[in-house]
Tab-separated table of C-alpha atoms and ligand atoms in Angstrom:
chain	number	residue	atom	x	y	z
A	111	UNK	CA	28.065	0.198	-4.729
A	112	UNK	CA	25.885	-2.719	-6.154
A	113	UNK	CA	22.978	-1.334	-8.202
A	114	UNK	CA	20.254	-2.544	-6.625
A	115	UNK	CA	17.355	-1.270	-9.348
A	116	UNK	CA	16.065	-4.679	-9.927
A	117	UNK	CA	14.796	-5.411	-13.775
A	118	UNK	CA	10.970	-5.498	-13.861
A	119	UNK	CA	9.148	-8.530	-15.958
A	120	UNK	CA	5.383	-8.634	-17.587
A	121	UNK	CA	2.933	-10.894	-15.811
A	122	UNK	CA	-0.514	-10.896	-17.101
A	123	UNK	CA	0.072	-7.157	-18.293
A	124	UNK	CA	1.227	-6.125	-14.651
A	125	UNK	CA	5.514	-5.630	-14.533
A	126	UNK	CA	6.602	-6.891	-11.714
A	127	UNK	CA	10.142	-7.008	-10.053
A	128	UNK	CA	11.538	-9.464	-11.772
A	129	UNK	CA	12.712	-11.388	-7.997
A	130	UNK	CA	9.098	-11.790	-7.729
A	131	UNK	CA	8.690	-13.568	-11.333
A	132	UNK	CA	11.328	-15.700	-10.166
A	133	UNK	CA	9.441	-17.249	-7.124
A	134	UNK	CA	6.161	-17.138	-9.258
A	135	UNK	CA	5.019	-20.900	-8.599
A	136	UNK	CA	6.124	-20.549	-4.557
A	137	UNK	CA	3.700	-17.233	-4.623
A	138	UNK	CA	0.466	-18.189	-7.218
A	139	UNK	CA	0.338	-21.575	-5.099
A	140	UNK	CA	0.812	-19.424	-1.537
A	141	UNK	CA	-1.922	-21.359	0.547
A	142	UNK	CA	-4.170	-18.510	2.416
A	143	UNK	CA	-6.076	-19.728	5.816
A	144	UNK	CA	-9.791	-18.756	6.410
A	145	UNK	CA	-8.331	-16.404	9.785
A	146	UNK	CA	-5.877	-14.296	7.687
A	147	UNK	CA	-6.204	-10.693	7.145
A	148	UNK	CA	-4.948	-9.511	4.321
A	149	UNK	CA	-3.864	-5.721	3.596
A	150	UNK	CA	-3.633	-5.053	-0.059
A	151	UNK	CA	-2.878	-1.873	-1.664
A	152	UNK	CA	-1.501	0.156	-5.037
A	153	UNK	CA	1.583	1.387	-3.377
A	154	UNK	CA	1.666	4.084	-1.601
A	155	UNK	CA	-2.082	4.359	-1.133
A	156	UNK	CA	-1.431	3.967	3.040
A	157	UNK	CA	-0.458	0.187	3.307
A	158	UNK	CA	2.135	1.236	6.678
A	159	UNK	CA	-0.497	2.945	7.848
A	160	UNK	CA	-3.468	0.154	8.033
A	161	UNK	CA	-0.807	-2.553	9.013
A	162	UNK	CA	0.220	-0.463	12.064
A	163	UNK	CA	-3.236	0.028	13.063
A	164	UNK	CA	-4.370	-3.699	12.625
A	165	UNK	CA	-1.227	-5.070	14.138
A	166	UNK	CA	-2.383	-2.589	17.501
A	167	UNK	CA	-5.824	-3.753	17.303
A	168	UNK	CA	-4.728	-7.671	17.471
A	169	UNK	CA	-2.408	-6.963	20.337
A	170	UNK	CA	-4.887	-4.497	21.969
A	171	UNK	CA	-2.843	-1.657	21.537
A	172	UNK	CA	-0.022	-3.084	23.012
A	173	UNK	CA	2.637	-0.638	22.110
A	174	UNK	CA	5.733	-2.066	23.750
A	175	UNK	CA	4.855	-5.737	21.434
A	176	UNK	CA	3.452	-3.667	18.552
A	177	UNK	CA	7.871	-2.386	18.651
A	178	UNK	CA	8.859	-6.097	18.388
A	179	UNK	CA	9.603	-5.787	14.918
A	180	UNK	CA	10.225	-3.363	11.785
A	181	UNK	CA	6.716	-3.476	10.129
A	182	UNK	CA	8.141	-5.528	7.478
A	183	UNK	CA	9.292	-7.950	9.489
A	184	UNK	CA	6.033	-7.467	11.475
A	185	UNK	CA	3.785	-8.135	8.433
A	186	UNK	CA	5.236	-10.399	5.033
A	187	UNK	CA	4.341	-8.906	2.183
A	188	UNK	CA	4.122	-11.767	0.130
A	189	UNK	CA	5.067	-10.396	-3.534
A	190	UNK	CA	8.479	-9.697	-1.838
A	191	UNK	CA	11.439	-11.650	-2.673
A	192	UNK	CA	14.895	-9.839	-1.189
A	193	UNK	CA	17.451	-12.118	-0.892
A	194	UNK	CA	18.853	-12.595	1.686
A	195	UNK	CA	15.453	-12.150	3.408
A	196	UNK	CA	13.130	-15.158	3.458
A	197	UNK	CA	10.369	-14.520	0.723
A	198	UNK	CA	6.981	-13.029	1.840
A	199	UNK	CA	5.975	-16.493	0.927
A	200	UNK	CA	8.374	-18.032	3.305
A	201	UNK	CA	7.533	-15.654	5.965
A	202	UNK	CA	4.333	-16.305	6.024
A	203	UNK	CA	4.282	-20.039	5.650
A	204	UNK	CA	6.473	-19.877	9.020
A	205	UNK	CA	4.122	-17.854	10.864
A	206	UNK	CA	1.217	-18.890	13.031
A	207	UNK	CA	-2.501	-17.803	12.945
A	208	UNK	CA	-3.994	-14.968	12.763
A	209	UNK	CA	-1.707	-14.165	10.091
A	210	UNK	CA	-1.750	-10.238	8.525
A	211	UNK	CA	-0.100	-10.394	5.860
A	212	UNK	CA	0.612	-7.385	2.881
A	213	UNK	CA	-0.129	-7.442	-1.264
A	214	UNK	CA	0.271	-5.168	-3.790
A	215	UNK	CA	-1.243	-7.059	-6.209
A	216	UNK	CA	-4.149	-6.809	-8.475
A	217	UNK	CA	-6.644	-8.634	-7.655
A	218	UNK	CA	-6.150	-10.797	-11.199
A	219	UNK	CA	-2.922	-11.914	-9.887
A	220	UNK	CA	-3.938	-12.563	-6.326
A	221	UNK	CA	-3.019	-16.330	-5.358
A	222	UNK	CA	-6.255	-18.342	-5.818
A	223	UNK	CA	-5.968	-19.858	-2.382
A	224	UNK	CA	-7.534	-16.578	-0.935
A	225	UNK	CA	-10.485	-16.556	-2.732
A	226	UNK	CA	-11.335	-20.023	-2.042
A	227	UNK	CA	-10.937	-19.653	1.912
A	228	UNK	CA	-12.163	-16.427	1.888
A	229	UNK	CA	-10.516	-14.438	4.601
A	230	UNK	CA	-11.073	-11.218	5.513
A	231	UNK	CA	-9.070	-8.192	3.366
A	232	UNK	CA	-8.744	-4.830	4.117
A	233	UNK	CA	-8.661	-3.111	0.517
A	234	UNK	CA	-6.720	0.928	0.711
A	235	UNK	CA	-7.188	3.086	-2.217
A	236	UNK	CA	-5.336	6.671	-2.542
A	237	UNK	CA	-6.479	8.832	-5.081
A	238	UNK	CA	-4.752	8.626	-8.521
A	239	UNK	CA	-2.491	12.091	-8.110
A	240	UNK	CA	-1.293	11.934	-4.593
A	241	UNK	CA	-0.452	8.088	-5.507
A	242	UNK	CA	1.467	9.016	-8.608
A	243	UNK	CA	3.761	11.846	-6.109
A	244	UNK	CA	4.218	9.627	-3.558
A	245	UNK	CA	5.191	6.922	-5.581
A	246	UNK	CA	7.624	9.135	-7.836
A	247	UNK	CA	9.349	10.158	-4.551
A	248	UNK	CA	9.666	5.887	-3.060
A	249	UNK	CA	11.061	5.218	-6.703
A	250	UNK	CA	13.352	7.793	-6.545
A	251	UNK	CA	14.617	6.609	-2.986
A	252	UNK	CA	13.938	3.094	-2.746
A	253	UNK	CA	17.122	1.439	-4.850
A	254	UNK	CA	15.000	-1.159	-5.454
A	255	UNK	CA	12.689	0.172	-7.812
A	256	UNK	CA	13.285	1.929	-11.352
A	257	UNK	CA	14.650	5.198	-11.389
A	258	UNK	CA	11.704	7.606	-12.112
A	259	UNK	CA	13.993	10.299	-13.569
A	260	UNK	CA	12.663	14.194	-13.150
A	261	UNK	CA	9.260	14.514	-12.577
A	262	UNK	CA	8.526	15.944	-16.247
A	263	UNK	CA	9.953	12.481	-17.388
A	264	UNK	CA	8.134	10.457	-15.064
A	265	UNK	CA	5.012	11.844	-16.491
A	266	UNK	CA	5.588	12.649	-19.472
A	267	UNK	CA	7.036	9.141	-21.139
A	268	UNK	CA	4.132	7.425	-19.270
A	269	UNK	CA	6.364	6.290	-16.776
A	270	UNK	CA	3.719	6.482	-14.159
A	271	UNK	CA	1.779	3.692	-16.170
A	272	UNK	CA	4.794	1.401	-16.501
A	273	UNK	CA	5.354	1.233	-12.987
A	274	UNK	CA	5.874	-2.014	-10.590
A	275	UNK	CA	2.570	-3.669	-10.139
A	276	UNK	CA	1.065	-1.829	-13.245
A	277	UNK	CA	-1.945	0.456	-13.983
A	278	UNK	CA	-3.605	2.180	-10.975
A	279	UNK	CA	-7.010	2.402	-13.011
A	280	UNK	CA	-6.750	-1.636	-13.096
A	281	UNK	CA	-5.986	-2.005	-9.556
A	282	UNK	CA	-8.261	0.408	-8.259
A	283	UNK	CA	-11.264	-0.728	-10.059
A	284	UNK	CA	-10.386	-4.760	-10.164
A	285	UNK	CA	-10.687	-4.706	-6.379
A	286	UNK	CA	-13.761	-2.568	-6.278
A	287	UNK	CA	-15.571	-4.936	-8.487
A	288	UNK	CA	-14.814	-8.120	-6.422
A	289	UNK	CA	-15.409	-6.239	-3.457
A	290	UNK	CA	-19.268	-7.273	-2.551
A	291	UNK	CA	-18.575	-10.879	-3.578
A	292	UNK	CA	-15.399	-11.634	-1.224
A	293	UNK	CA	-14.824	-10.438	2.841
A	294	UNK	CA	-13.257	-7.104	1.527
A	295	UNK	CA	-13.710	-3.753	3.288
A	296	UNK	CA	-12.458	-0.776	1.105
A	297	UNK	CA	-10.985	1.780	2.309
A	298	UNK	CA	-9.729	5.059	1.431
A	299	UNK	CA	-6.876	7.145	2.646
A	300	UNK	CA	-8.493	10.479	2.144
A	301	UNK	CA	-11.260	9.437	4.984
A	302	UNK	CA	-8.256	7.822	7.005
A	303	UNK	CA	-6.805	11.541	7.425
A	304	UNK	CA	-9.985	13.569	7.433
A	305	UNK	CA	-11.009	11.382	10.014
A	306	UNK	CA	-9.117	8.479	11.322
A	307	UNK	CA	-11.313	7.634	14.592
A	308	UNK	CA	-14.186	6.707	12.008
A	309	UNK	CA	-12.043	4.681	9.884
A	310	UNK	CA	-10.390	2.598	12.458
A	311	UNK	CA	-13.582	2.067	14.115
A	312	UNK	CA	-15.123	0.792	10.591
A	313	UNK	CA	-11.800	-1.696	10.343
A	314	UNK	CA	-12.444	-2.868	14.456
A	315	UNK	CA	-16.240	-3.762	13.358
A	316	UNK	CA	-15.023	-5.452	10.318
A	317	UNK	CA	-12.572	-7.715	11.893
A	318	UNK	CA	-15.264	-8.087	14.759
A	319	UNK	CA	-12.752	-6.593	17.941
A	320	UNK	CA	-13.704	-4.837	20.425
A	321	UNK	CA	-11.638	-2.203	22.401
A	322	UNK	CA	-11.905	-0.702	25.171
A	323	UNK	CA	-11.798	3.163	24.989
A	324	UNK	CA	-8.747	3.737	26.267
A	325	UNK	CA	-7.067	1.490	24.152
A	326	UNK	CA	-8.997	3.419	21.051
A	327	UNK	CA	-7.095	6.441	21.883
A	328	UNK	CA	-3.548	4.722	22.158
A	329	UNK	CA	-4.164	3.031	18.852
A	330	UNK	CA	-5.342	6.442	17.481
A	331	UNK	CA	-2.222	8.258	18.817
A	332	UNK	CA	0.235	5.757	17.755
A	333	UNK	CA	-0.803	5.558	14.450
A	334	UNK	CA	-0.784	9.230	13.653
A	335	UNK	CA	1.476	10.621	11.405
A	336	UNK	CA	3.501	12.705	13.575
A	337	UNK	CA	4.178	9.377	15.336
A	338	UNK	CA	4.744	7.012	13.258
A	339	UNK	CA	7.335	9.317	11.237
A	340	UNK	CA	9.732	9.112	14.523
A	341	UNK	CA	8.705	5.524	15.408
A	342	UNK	CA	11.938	3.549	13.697
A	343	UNK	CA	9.311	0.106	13.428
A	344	UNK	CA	7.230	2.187	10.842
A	345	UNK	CA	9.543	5.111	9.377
A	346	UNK	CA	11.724	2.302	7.756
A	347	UNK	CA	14.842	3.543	8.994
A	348	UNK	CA	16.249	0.801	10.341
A	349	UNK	CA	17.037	0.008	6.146
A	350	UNK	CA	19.965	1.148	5.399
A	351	UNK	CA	20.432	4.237	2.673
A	352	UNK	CA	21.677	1.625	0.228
A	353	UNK	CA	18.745	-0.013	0.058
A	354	UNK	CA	16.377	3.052	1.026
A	355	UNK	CA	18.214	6.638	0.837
A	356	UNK	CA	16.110	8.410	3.113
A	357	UNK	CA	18.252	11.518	2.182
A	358	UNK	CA	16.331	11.463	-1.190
A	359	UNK	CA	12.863	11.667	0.440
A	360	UNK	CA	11.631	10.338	3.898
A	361	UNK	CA	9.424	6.738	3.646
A	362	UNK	CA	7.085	8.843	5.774
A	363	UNK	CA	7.286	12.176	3.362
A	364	UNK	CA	4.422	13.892	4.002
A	365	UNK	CA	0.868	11.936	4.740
A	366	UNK	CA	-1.382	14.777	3.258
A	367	UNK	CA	-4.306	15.011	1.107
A	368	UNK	CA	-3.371	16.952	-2.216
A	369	UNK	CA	-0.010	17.186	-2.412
A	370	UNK	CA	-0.273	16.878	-6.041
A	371	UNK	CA	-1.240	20.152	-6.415
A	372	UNK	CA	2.298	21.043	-5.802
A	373	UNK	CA	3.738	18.515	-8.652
A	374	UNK	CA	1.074	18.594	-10.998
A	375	UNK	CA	1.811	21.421	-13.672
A	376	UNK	CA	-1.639	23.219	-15.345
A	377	UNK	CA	-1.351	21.305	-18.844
A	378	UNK	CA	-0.210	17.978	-17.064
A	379	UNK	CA	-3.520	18.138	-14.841
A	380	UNK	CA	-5.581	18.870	-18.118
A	381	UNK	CA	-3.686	15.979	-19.459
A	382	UNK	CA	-4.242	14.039	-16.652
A	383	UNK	CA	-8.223	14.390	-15.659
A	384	UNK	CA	-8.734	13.692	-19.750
A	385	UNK	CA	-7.232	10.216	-19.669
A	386	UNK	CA	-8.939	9.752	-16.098
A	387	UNK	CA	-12.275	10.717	-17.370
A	388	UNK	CA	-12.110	8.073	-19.636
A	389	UNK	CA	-11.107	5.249	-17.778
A	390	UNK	CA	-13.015	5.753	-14.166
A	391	UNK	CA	-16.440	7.338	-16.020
A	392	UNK	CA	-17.718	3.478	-15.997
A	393	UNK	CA	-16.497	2.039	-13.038
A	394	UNK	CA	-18.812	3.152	-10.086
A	395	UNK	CA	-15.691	4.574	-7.993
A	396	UNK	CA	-15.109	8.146	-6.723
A	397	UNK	CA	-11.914	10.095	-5.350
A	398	UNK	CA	-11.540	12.991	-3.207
A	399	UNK	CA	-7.813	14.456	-4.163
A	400	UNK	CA	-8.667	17.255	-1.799
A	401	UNK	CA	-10.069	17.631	1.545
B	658	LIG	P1	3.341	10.457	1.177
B	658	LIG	O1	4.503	9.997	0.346
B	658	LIG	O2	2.329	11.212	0.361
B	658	LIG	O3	3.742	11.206	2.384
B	658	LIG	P2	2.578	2.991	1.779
B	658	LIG	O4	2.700	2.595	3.206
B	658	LIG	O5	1.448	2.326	1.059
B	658	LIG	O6	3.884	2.878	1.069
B	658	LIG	O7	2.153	4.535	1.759
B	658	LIG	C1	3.031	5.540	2.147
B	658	LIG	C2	2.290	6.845	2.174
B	658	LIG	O8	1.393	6.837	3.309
B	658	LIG	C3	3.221	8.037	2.352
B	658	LIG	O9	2.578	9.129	1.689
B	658	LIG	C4	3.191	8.187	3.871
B	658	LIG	O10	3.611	9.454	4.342
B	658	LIG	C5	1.716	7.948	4.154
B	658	LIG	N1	1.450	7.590	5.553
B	658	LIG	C6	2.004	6.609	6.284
B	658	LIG	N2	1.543	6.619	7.538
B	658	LIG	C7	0.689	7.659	7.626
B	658	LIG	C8	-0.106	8.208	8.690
B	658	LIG	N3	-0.094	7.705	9.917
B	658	LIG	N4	-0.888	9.279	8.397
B	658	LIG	C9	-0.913	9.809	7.151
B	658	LIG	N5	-0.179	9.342	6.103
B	658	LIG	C10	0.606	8.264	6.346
């Protein structure tokens, strides 16, 4: 079977698969529109999630259309470039307005078009351990990202810092910074399962849509986890294993709050909240990892 791990590349600081280095110009000079809505996340910090629930709020919670696609299909994720797929980039460019589109970038490396029109951005943080488990588990079954190794490796060579769109301390805190002089609500995914009617009501105000209460509920419902994990448009397993190995570890694994805890061994959490001390102490921006 081809080995689809794809080679990663520096940008900035920030590895990146190198497929997206290769379509660098098409994506820095990606031209946003003022009516866009952009998700952007650290993977695995609940980027599914959000675009399922803003797709169902633009189609008023329209169930049968919200199954018209894969949510990949449904949403370009514009740092993607999967041959034979069109690019994120292309995707998008073919798409008419509203657009909702998907980053993972850092803010640093976001195309400058969307800070110049502005549009509105739904920002999802996860906190730092849960993010590091879940993303250990998509690297181990998505073929095409790095192999993490065992979980002892992934954390102890520093793996977890070398990983496809870089540092989570950078991303985290680069978007909190910009986030009172741009259109960005941020969001976390701890209050999104503690207590997801208050969350999707704070993303409805934000994008200024209005629903009636019935269609709250169906949104609600069809964006719960138990859902969603059977729903073949958001469990990604319409891929097939070559390309995600679902064998390995479900896309939708587990959707908790804390998981870490069961990764996590006493020294490497010691480890762990020393190094995180140091570089979230300045930066304004609290976590819950448990609920
Ligand atoms: P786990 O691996 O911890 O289960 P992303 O979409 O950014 O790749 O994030 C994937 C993570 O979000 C996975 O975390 C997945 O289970 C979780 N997730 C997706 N939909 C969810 C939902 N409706 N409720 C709770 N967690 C969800």
């Amino acid at each position: 079977m081809k080995n689809l791990r794809v080679k990663m590349e520096l940008v900035d600081g920030v590895l990146l698969p190198d497929t997206t280095v290769e379509m660098w110009d098409q994506f820095w000079n990606f031209q946003a529109r003022e009516d866009d809505i952009l998700i952007a996340t650290y993977p695995k910090a609940g980027t599914t999630w959000t675009q399922e629930i803003v797709d169902l709020i633009l189609i008023q919670g329209d169930v049968e259309k919200s199954m018209r696609a894969p949510c990949f299909l449904k949403v370009p994720f514009l740092d993607l470039n999967a041959k034979p797929l069109p690019s994120g980039v292309e995707a998008a460019n073919a798409m008419p307005s509203p657009r909702l589109l998907k980053t993972h970038m850092p803010i640093k490396l976001l195309p400058p078009s969307f800070l110049e029109k502005n549009p509105k951005v739904i920002y999802v943080a996860r906190n730092a351990k849960d993010c590091m488990v879940s993303y250990y588990y998509f690297q181990k079954m998505n073929k095409g990202l790095p192999d993490p190794g065992t979980w002892n490796e992934y954390f102890s060579t520093k793996k977890t810092e070398k990983v496809p769109w870089g540092s989570w301390f950078d991303h985290v805190i680069g978007w909190w910074n910009a986030k009172d002089k741009h259109r960005i609500l941020y969001v976390f995914f701890e209050d999104m399962v503690e207590e997801p009617k208050r969350e999707i009501k704070k993303i409805l105000q934000f994008l200024e849509k209005d629903v009636s209460e019935e269609v709250f509920e169906k949104i609600l419902h069809h964006t719960s986890f138990e859902i969603m994990k059977d729903n073949p448009m958001t469990n990604y397993s319409v891929l097939p294993p070559e390309v995600m190995d679902q064998s390995v570890s479900k896309f939708m694994r587990k959707g908790k709050v804390g998981d870490w805890k069961n990764h996590f061994s006493v020294s490497q959490n010691i480890l762990f909240n020393e190094e995180y001390k140091k570089k979230m102490e300045e930066s304004g921006l609290t976590f819950r990892d448990e609920l």
